[in-house]
Amino acid sequence: MGHDVRYRVRGGRPLQGTVFIQGAKNAVLPMIGASLMAAKGRTVLRNVPIIEDVRRAVELAQAIGAKAELHEAERTLVIDASTLSSPVLPADIASRFRGSFLFVPALLHRLGEAVIEGVGGCNLGSRNLDFHYNGFKRMGATVTEQIADNGDGIIHIKAGELRGGTLYCDTPSHTGTENLIMAAALAHGTTLIKNAALEPEVLDNIEILQRMGARISGGGTGFITVEGVDELNGIEHTVMPDRIDAGVFVMAAAITGGELSLVGASLEHLGVAADKLEQMGVEFHQQGAVLQVRRERPLRPINVITDEYPGFATDLQSPIMALSCLADGPSYIYERIFDGRFKLAEELTKMGADIEVNGNRAKVNGPNVLRGAEVEAHDLRCGSALVLAGLAAEGETTITSAYYLDRGHAHTAERLSQLGADIVRETD
Ligand SMILES: CC(=O)N[C@H]1[C@@H](OP(=O)(O)OP(=O)(O)OC[C@H]2O[C@@H](n3ccc(=O)[nH]c3=O)[C@H](O)[C@@H]2O)O[C@H](CO)[C@@H](O)[C@@H]1O
Ligand SMILES: C=C(OP(=O)(O)O)C(=O)O
């Protein structure tokens, strides 16, 4: 996986024009999980990002018996889950994306069990699932692990009937909150989830579940109450815009000294990242649902501490590391969410950056002149950061293992080319 896609970028062109922000990866994946909970009717999702994670999610839905049709040109996904038949999330698909674990509540409710042969997602250090498992157990499920012949662990979760209870996340886990809400939506009785995540995608998921018939209150407060209902129905829903995609395009304008109109981007959804980018010298003008952004002055250095929403999103940490290479002085980055998210530093160093990494802290000694090099996308956001670095670098940058980038960003080369970038996508 990940070795067959390359991007070639030739830097030095300021980006200008209008770009359409895609639908949110981290909203559509739990929505696909939610739509599998509807035993009757079809769910229609609009503004679906055409990314590899969505293609994998469609394959996985089909593998467990649902009818799922992705209409790419229309960015529309139609799901009929009435035919759900297999509780097994097969490793060859499920281990390619993190969102596969969001199918578990539907399997528990519809088939009484889930068999998880693998969970994927970006390799960012330890990525535990204990808040999910502990929550399912508190609702009456049993969770057991069996070691397969090849040494891989296979998790079996069985739940004859889930019942409401008091659940919590030790820290406000994004997918953990979504999974516990979905598990509670069709459980018997009332569930309270404490220390729930506040991310806009979590709220968009609460909205789709409510429209399907779920009874959920407290979204956005950290305490979510769910009163279980007997069934959920297929409905139509438009996926919210992707705030990480928006943040990357803001930084594309910033790193090239350009000016862009981002259709669908929201300053509010960027949280603290908007303030940090403003401090670096980015100018924002929110005009309704279009965000205008430009950078004319030299970039200033920045201190970043990643945090749950509305803090600085960890998924924008890699892109801002690339941007801070050009800033006039040292920038300090403290990654608090994941313990293995600095592989990018080595790749940027190949391009001429000067970055000191110490555990979960990095110091970027800007300003550096970036030069084109062959670099590797170790994960999704490492990929988007390397594209940004390539846009600012002298000469040609080749980004390998770029399947990771395609996991989360749609039509990257096409959208950047329309803004004046020199970028092509190649496959073997
Ligand atoms: C598909 C999706 O929505 N992915 C996003 C989601 O990932 P994901 O939902 O996996 O991230 P979490 O919020 O769950 O994880 C954050 C931290 O909590 C820890 N943790 C989490 C769950 C658990 O049961 N036990 C535990 O210890 C993790 O190891 C990690 O250190 O949120 C991340 C943090 O905003 C984003 O980077 C990902 O893009
Ligand atoms: C970490 C990410 O995604 P996932 O949780 O899907 O691996 C990401 O989007 O950067």
Coordinates of C-alpha atoms and ligand atoms in Angstrom, one line a residue:
M1 CA 0.0 0.0 0.0
G2 CA 1.1 3.5 -0.6
H3 CA 4.0 3.0 -3.1
D4 CA 2.2 3.3 -6.3
V5 CA 1.2 7.0 -6.4
R6 CA 3.6 10.0 -6.8
Y7 CA 3.1 13.7 -7.1
R8 CA 5.6 15.9 -8.9
V9 CA 5.6 19.6 -7.9
R10 CA 7.6 22.4 -9.4
G11 CA 7.5 25.4 -7.0
G12 CA 7.7 29.1 -7.2
R13 CA 4.2 30.1 -8.5
P14 CA 1.9 32.2 -6.3
L15 CA -1.5 30.6 -6.3
Q16 CA -4.5 32.7 -7.3
G17 CA -8.2 32.0 -7.8
T18 CA -11.1 30.1 -6.4
V19 CA -11.0 26.6 -5.0
F20 CA -13.9 24.3 -3.8
I21 CA -13.4 22.8 -0.4
Q22 CA -14.3 19.1 -0.4
G23 CA -16.7 17.4 2.0
A24 CA -15.2 16.4 5.2
K25 CA -13.4 13.0 5.4
N26 CA -13.9 12.8 9.1
A27 CA -17.6 13.5 8.8
V28 CA -18.5 11.3 5.9
L29 CA -16.9 8.1 7.4
P30 CA -19.0 8.0 10.6
M31 CA -22.0 9.0 8.4
I32 CA -21.5 5.8 6.3
G33 CA -21.3 3.9 9.6
A34 CA -24.6 5.6 10.7
S35 CA -26.3 4.8 7.5
L36 CA -25.6 1.1 8.0
M37 CA -27.8 1.3 11.1
A38 CA -30.9 1.9 9.1
A39 CA -32.6 -1.4 8.5
K40 CA -35.1 0.1 6.1
G41 CA -34.9 2.8 3.3
R42 CA -31.9 4.3 1.6
T43 CA -29.5 6.9 2.8
V44 CA -28.3 9.5 0.4
L45 CA -25.1 11.4 1.3
R46 CA -24.3 14.6 -0.7
N47 CA -21.0 16.5 -1.0
V48 CA -19.1 13.2 -0.5
P49 CA -15.3 13.8 -1.0
I50 CA -14.0 11.5 -3.7
I51 CA -11.0 10.2 -1.6
E52 CA -9.5 6.8 -1.2
D53 CA -10.9 6.4 2.4
V54 CA -14.4 6.8 1.0
R55 CA -13.7 4.2 -1.8
R56 CA -12.5 1.8 0.9
A57 CA -15.6 2.5 3.1
V58 CA -17.8 1.7 0.1
E59 CA -15.9 -1.5 -0.5
L60 CA -16.2 -2.4 3.2
A61 CA -20.0 -1.7 3.2
Q62 CA -20.4 -3.9 0.2
A63 CA -18.2 -6.7 1.9
I64 CA -20.6 -6.8 4.8
G65 CA -23.7 -7.1 2.5
A66 CA -24.9 -3.5 2.1
K67 CA -25.7 -2.0 -1.3
A68 CA -23.5 1.1 -1.6
E69 CA -23.2 3.1 -4.9
L70 CA -20.7 5.9 -5.1
H71 CA -21.7 8.3 -7.9
E72 CA -18.3 10.1 -8.2
A73 CA -19.3 12.8 -10.7
E74 CA -22.3 13.8 -8.5
R75 CA -20.3 13.4 -5.2
T76 CA -23.2 11.3 -4.0
L77 CA -23.3 8.1 -2.1
V78 CA -26.5 5.9 -1.9
I79 CA -26.6 3.2 0.8
D80 CA -29.2 0.5 1.2
A81 CA -28.3 -1.4 4.4
S82 CA -31.4 -3.6 4.5
T83 CA -29.3 -6.5 3.2
L84 CA -26.5 -6.3 5.8
S85 CA -25.4 -9.9 6.3
S86 CA -21.8 -10.4 7.5
P87 CA -20.3 -9.2 10.8
V88 CA -16.8 -9.6 9.6
L89 CA -14.8 -6.5 8.7
P90 CA -12.1 -8.1 6.5
A91 CA -8.5 -7.1 7.1
D92 CA -7.7 -6.5 3.5
I93 CA -10.1 -3.5 3.4
A94 CA -10.6 -2.6 7.1
S95 CA -6.9 -2.3 7.8
R96 CA -6.5 0.4 5.1
F97 CA -8.4 3.1 7.0
R98 CA -9.2 4.2 10.5
G99 CA -12.9 4.9 9.7
S100 CA -13.5 1.1 9.3
F101 CA -14.0 0.9 13.1
L102 CA -17.0 3.2 12.8
F103 CA -18.9 0.3 11.2
V104 CA -18.9 -1.6 14.6
P105 CA -22.1 -0.1 16.2
A106 CA -24.2 -0.9 13.1
L107 CA -22.9 -4.5 13.1
L108 CA -23.6 -4.9 16.9
H109 CA -27.2 -3.6 16.5
R110 CA -28.1 -5.2 13.2
L111 CA -26.3 -8.6 13.5
G112 CA -25.5 -8.8 17.3
E113 CA -21.7 -9.1 16.7
A114 CA -18.7 -7.6 15.0
V115 CA -15.5 -9.3 14.0
I116 CA -12.6 -6.9 13.5
E117 CA -9.8 -8.4 11.6
G118 CA -7.9 -5.1 11.4
V119 CA -8.2 -1.4 11.8
G120 CA -6.1 1.0 9.7
G121 CA -5.5 4.7 9.5
C122 CA -2.3 6.8 9.6
N123 CA 0.6 5.4 11.6
L124 CA 1.0 8.2 14.1
G125 CA 2.3 6.2 17.1
S126 CA 0.0 4.6 19.5
R127 CA -3.7 4.8 18.5
N128 CA -5.7 3.0 21.2
L129 CA -9.3 2.0 21.1
D130 CA -9.9 1.3 24.8
F131 CA -12.4 4.1 25.2
H132 CA -14.5 2.4 22.5
Y133 CA -14.2 -1.1 23.9
N134 CA -14.8 0.0 27.5
G135 CA -17.9 1.9 26.4
F136 CA -19.3 -1.1 24.5
K137 CA -18.6 -3.3 27.5
R138 CA -20.4 -0.9 29.8
M139 CA -23.4 -1.3 27.5
G140 CA -23.4 -5.0 27.9
A141 CA -21.1 -6.2 25.1
T142 CA -18.3 -8.7 25.5
V143 CA -15.0 -8.1 23.8
T144 CA -12.5 -10.9 23.2
E145 CA -9.3 -11.1 21.2
Q146 CA -8.1 -14.2 19.3
I147 CA -4.7 -14.5 17.7
A148 CA -4.9 -15.7 14.1
D149 CA -2.4 -18.1 12.5
N150 CA -0.4 -15.2 11.0
G151 CA -0.1 -13.6 14.4
D152 CA -2.6 -10.9 13.9
G153 CA -5.2 -10.2 16.6
I154 CA -8.9 -10.6 15.7
I155 CA -11.3 -8.8 18.0
H156 CA -14.8 -10.3 18.5
I157 CA -17.5 -8.0 20.0
K158 CA -20.8 -9.7 20.9
A159 CA -23.8 -7.8 22.0
G160 CA -27.2 -9.6 22.2
E161 CA -28.7 -6.4 23.2
L162 CA -27.0 -3.1 24.1
R163 CA -28.4 -1.1 27.0
G164 CA -27.8 2.5 28.0
G165 CA -25.4 3.5 30.7
T166 CA -22.9 6.1 31.9
L167 CA -20.0 6.1 29.5
Y168 CA -16.9 8.3 29.3
C169 CA -13.8 9.1 27.2
D170 CA -10.6 9.6 29.2
T171 CA -9.8 12.2 26.7
P172 CA -12.3 13.5 24.2
S173 CA -11.8 11.0 21.4
H174 CA -13.2 12.0 18.0
T175 CA -14.2 8.5 16.7
G176 CA -14.7 7.2 20.2
T177 CA -17.4 9.8 20.8
E178 CA -19.0 9.0 17.5
N179 CA -19.0 5.2 18.1
L180 CA -20.5 5.5 21.6
I181 CA -23.2 7.8 20.3
M182 CA -24.1 5.3 17.5
A183 CA -24.0 2.4 20.0
A184 CA -26.3 4.3 22.3
A185 CA -28.7 5.5 19.6
L186 CA -30.4 2.1 19.2
A187 CA -29.7 0.8 22.8
H188 CA -32.4 0.2 25.4
G189 CA -32.6 3.1 27.8
T190 CA -30.7 6.3 28.3
T191 CA -26.9 6.8 27.9
L192 CA -24.8 9.7 29.2
I193 CA -21.4 10.1 27.5
K194 CA -19.0 12.3 29.6
N195 CA -16.0 14.1 28.1
A196 CA -17.4 13.9 24.6
A197 CA -15.5 15.4 21.7
L198 CA -16.6 18.8 20.4
E199 CA -15.3 18.6 16.8
P200 CA -17.6 20.0 14.1
E201 CA -17.7 16.6 12.4
V202 CA -19.0 15.0 15.6
L203 CA -21.8 17.6 15.6
D204 CA -22.6 17.0 11.9
N205 CA -22.9 13.3 12.8
I206 CA -25.3 14.0 15.7
E207 CA -27.3 16.0 13.2
I208 CA -27.6 13.1 10.6
L209 CA -28.4 10.7 13.4
Q210 CA -31.1 13.0 14.8
R211 CA -32.6 13.3 11.3
M212 CA -32.6 9.5 11.0
G213 CA -34.7 9.4 14.2
A214 CA -32.1 9.3 17.0
R215 CA -32.7 11.2 20.2
I216 CA -29.5 12.9 21.1
S217 CA -28.9 16.1 23.1
G218 CA -25.9 18.0 24.5
G219 CA -23.7 17.9 21.3
G220 CA -20.9 20.5 21.7
T221 CA -21.1 20.6 25.5
G222 CA -18.9 17.7 26.4
F223 CA -21.8 15.8 28.0
I224 CA -24.0 14.0 25.5
T225 CA -27.3 12.3 26.4
V226 CA -28.8 9.6 24.1
E227 CA -32.2 8.1 24.6
G228 CA -32.3 4.8 22.7
V229 CA -35.0 4.4 19.9
D230 CA -36.2 1.2 18.2
E231 CA -35.1 2.1 14.7
L232 CA -33.4 4.6 12.4
N233 CA -34.4 5.5 8.9
G234 CA -32.6 6.3 5.7
I235 CA -32.5 10.0 4.9
E236 CA -30.6 12.5 2.8
H237 CA -27.8 14.6 4.2
T238 CA -25.1 17.0 2.9
V239 CA -21.7 16.4 4.4
M240 CA -20.1 19.5 6.0
P241 CA -17.0 21.1 4.3
D242 CA -13.6 19.7 5.3
R243 CA -11.8 22.1 7.7
I244 CA -8.5 20.4 7.3
D245 CA -8.7 20.6 3.4
A246 CA -9.6 24.3 3.9
G247 CA -6.6 24.8 6.3
V248 CA -4.2 23.2 3.7
F249 CA -5.5 25.6 1.0
V250 CA -5.1 28.6 3.4
M251 CA -1.5 27.5 3.8
A252 CA -1.1 27.0 0.1
A253 CA -1.9 30.7 -0.4
A254 CA 0.4 31.6 2.5
I255 CA 3.4 29.5 1.5
T256 CA 3.3 30.8 -2.1
G257 CA 2.4 34.4 -1.3
G258 CA -0.9 34.1 -3.2
E259 CA -4.6 35.0 -2.8
L260 CA -7.4 32.5 -2.8
S261 CA -11.2 32.3 -2.4
L262 CA -12.1 29.1 -0.6
V263 CA -15.7 28.1 -1.3
G264 CA -17.3 26.5 1.7
A265 CA -14.5 27.2 4.2
S266 CA -15.4 28.5 7.6
L267 CA -13.0 30.5 9.8
E268 CA -14.8 29.3 12.9
H269 CA -14.2 25.7 12.0
L270 CA -10.4 26.4 11.8
G271 CA -10.5 27.2 15.6
V272 CA -7.2 28.3 17.0
A273 CA -5.4 27.5 13.7
A274 CA -7.0 30.6 12.2
D275 CA -5.5 32.8 14.9
K276 CA -2.1 31.2 14.5
L277 CA -2.1 31.7 10.8
E278 CA -3.2 35.3 11.3
Q279 CA -0.2 35.8 13.6
M280 CA 2.1 34.4 10.9
G281 CA 0.8 37.1 8.5
V282 CA -2.2 35.5 6.7
E283 CA -5.1 37.9 6.1
F284 CA -8.7 36.4 6.2
H285 CA -12.0 37.8 5.0
Q286 CA -15.0 35.6 5.7
Q287 CA -17.7 36.6 3.2
G288 CA -20.6 34.4 4.0
A289 CA -19.7 30.8 3.0
V290 CA -16.6 31.9 1.1
L291 CA -13.3 32.6 2.9
Q292 CA -10.8 34.9 1.2
V293 CA -7.2 34.5 2.2
R294 CA -4.0 36.1 1.1
R295 CA -0.4 36.7 2.4
E296 CA 1.6 39.7 1.3
R297 CA 4.0 40.3 4.2
P298 CA 6.9 38.0 5.1
L299 CA 5.9 35.1 7.3
R300 CA 6.4 35.4 11.0
P301 CA 7.4 32.4 13.3
I302 CA 4.8 30.8 15.5
N303 CA 4.3 28.6 18.6
V304 CA 1.8 25.8 18.1
I305 CA 0.3 23.4 20.7
T306 CA -2.1 20.8 19.2
D307 CA -5.3 20.1 21.0
E308 CA -8.8 18.9 20.6
Y309 CA -11.3 21.3 18.9
P310 CA -11.4 24.3 19.1
G311 CA -7.6 24.0 19.8
F312 CA -5.1 23.7 17.0
A313 CA -6.0 20.6 15.0
T314 CA -3.3 17.9 15.0
D315 CA -4.2 17.2 11.3
L316 CA -2.9 20.8 10.5
Q317 CA 0.3 20.4 12.5
S318 CA 2.3 18.9 9.6
P319 CA 1.2 21.5 7.1
I320 CA 2.1 24.4 9.5
M321 CA 5.5 22.8 10.1
A322 CA 6.1 23.1 6.3
L323 CA 4.9 26.7 6.4
S324 CA 7.0 27.7 9.4
C325 CA 10.2 26.7 7.4
L326 CA 9.7 29.9 5.6
A327 CA 9.1 32.1 8.6
D328 CA 11.6 34.7 9.7
G329 CA 12.8 33.1 13.0
P330 CA 12.4 29.9 15.1
S331 CA 8.9 28.3 15.4
Y332 CA 8.0 25.9 18.2
I333 CA 5.6 23.0 17.7
Y334 CA 4.3 20.8 20.5
E335 CA 2.3 17.7 19.4
R336 CA 0.0 16.6 22.2
I337 CA -2.5 14.3 20.5
F338 CA -0.2 11.7 18.8
D339 CA 3.2 10.4 19.9
G340 CA 4.6 9.7 16.4
R341 CA 3.7 12.5 14.1
F342 CA 7.1 14.1 13.3
K343 CA 8.4 11.8 10.4
L344 CA 7.8 14.9 8.2
A345 CA 10.7 16.7 9.8
E346 CA 13.2 14.3 8.2
E347 CA 11.6 14.7 4.7
L348 CA 11.6 18.5 5.0
T349 CA 15.3 18.3 6.0
K350 CA 16.0 16.7 2.7
M351 CA 14.5 19.8 1.1
G352 CA 16.8 22.2 3.1
A353 CA 14.8 22.7 6.3
D354 CA 16.4 23.0 9.7
I355 CA 14.3 21.2 12.3
E356 CA 15.2 19.9 15.7
V357 CA 12.9 17.2 17.1
N358 CA 12.9 16.2 20.7
G359 CA 10.1 13.8 21.6
N360 CA 6.8 15.4 20.9
R361 CA 8.4 18.9 20.5
A362 CA 9.9 20.4 17.4
K363 CA 11.8 23.6 16.7
V364 CA 11.8 24.8 13.2
N365 CA 14.7 27.2 12.6
G366 CA 13.4 29.4 9.8
P367 CA 13.8 31.0 7.4
N368 CA 15.1 28.2 5.1
V369 CA 15.3 28.1 1.3
L370 CA 13.5 24.9 0.3
R371 CA 14.9 23.0 -2.7
G372 CA 13.1 20.2 -4.6
A373 CA 14.0 16.7 -3.6
E374 CA 12.6 13.1 -3.6
V375 CA 10.6 12.8 -0.4
E376 CA 8.1 10.3 1.1
A377 CA 4.6 10.8 2.4
H378 CA 4.7 8.7 5.6
D379 CA 1.1 9.6 6.4
L380 CA -1.8 11.7 5.0
R381 CA -0.8 15.0 6.5
C382 CA 2.8 14.4 5.9
G383 CA 1.8 14.2 2.3
S384 CA -0.2 17.5 2.3
A385 CA 2.7 19.2 4.1
L386 CA 5.2 18.0 1.4
V387 CA 2.9 19.3 -1.4
L388 CA 3.0 22.7 0.4
A389 CA 6.8 22.6 0.7
G390 CA 7.0 21.6 -3.0
L391 CA 4.9 24.6 -4.0
A392 CA 7.4 26.9 -2.3
A393 CA 10.6 25.0 -3.3
E394 CA 13.1 25.8 -6.0
G395 CA 13.0 23.0 -8.6
E396 CA 11.1 19.8 -8.6
T397 CA 9.9 17.8 -5.6
T398 CA 8.7 14.2 -6.0
I399 CA 6.5 12.9 -3.3
T400 CA 6.3 9.1 -3.2
S401 CA 3.9 6.8 -1.2
A402 CA 1.3 9.4 -2.0
Y403 CA -1.6 7.0 -1.6
Y404 CA -1.7 8.4 1.9
L405 CA -2.4 11.9 0.5
D406 CA -5.2 10.5 -1.7
R407 CA -6.7 8.9 1.4
G408 CA -7.9 12.3 2.5
H409 CA -7.6 14.9 -0.2
A410 CA -9.7 14.8 -3.4
H411 CA -8.4 15.9 -6.8
T412 CA -5.3 17.5 -5.3
A413 CA -3.4 18.0 -8.5
E414 CA -6.4 19.2 -10.5
R415 CA -7.5 21.8 -7.8
L416 CA -4.0 23.1 -7.4
S417 CA -3.3 23.3 -11.1
Q418 CA -6.4 25.4 -11.6
L419 CA -4.9 27.9 -9.1
G420 CA -1.7 28.1 -11.2
A421 CA 0.5 25.4 -9.5
D422 CA 2.7 23.1 -11.5
I423 CA 1.8 19.7 -10.1
V424 CA 1.1 16.3 -11.6
R425 CA -0.1 13.0 -10.1
E426 CA 1.5 9.8 -11.5
T427 CA 0.8 6.1 -10.9
D428 CA 2.9 3.1 -11.8
Ligands
LIG1 C1 -11.4 9.1 11.0 C2 -11.2 10.3 12.0 O1 -12.1 11.0 12.4 N1 -9.9 10.5 12.2 C3 -9.5 11.6 13.1 C4 -9.7 11.2 14.5 O2 -9.0 10.1 14.8 P1 -9.3 9.2 16.1 O3 -10.7 9.3 16.4 O4 -8.6 7.9 15.9 O5 -8.5 10.1 17.2 P2 -8.8 10.1 18.7 O6 -9.4 11.4 19.0 O7 -9.6 8.9 19.1 O8 -7.4 10.0 19.3 C5 -6.7 11.0 20.0 C6 -5.8 10.4 21.0 O9 -6.5 9.7 22.0 C7 -6.0 8.4 22.2 N2 -7.1 7.4 22.4 C8 -8.2 7.4 21.5 C9 -9.2 6.5 21.7 C10 -9.1 5.5 22.7 O10 -9.9 4.6 22.8 N3 -8.0 5.5 23.5 C11 -7.0 6.4 23.4 O11 -6.0 6.4 24.1 C12 -5.3 8.1 20.8 O12 -4.3 7.1 21.0 C13 -4.7 9.4 20.5 O13 -3.5 9.7 21.1 O14 -9.3 12.3 15.4 C14 -7.9 12.6 15.3 C15 -7.6 13.7 16.3 O15 -8.3 14.8 16.1 C16 -7.6 13.1 13.8 O16 -6.2 13.2 13.7 C17 -8.1 12.0 12.8 O17 -8.0 12.6 11.5
LIG2 C1 -5.0 10.8 11.2 C2 -5.8 11.0 10.1 O1 -6.8 10.2 9.7 P1 -7.2 8.7 10.2 O2 -7.7 8.9 11.6 O3 -8.3 8.4 9.3 O4 -6.0 7.9 10.1 C3 -5.8 12.3 9.4 O5 -6.8 12.5 8.8 O6 -4.8 13.0 9.4

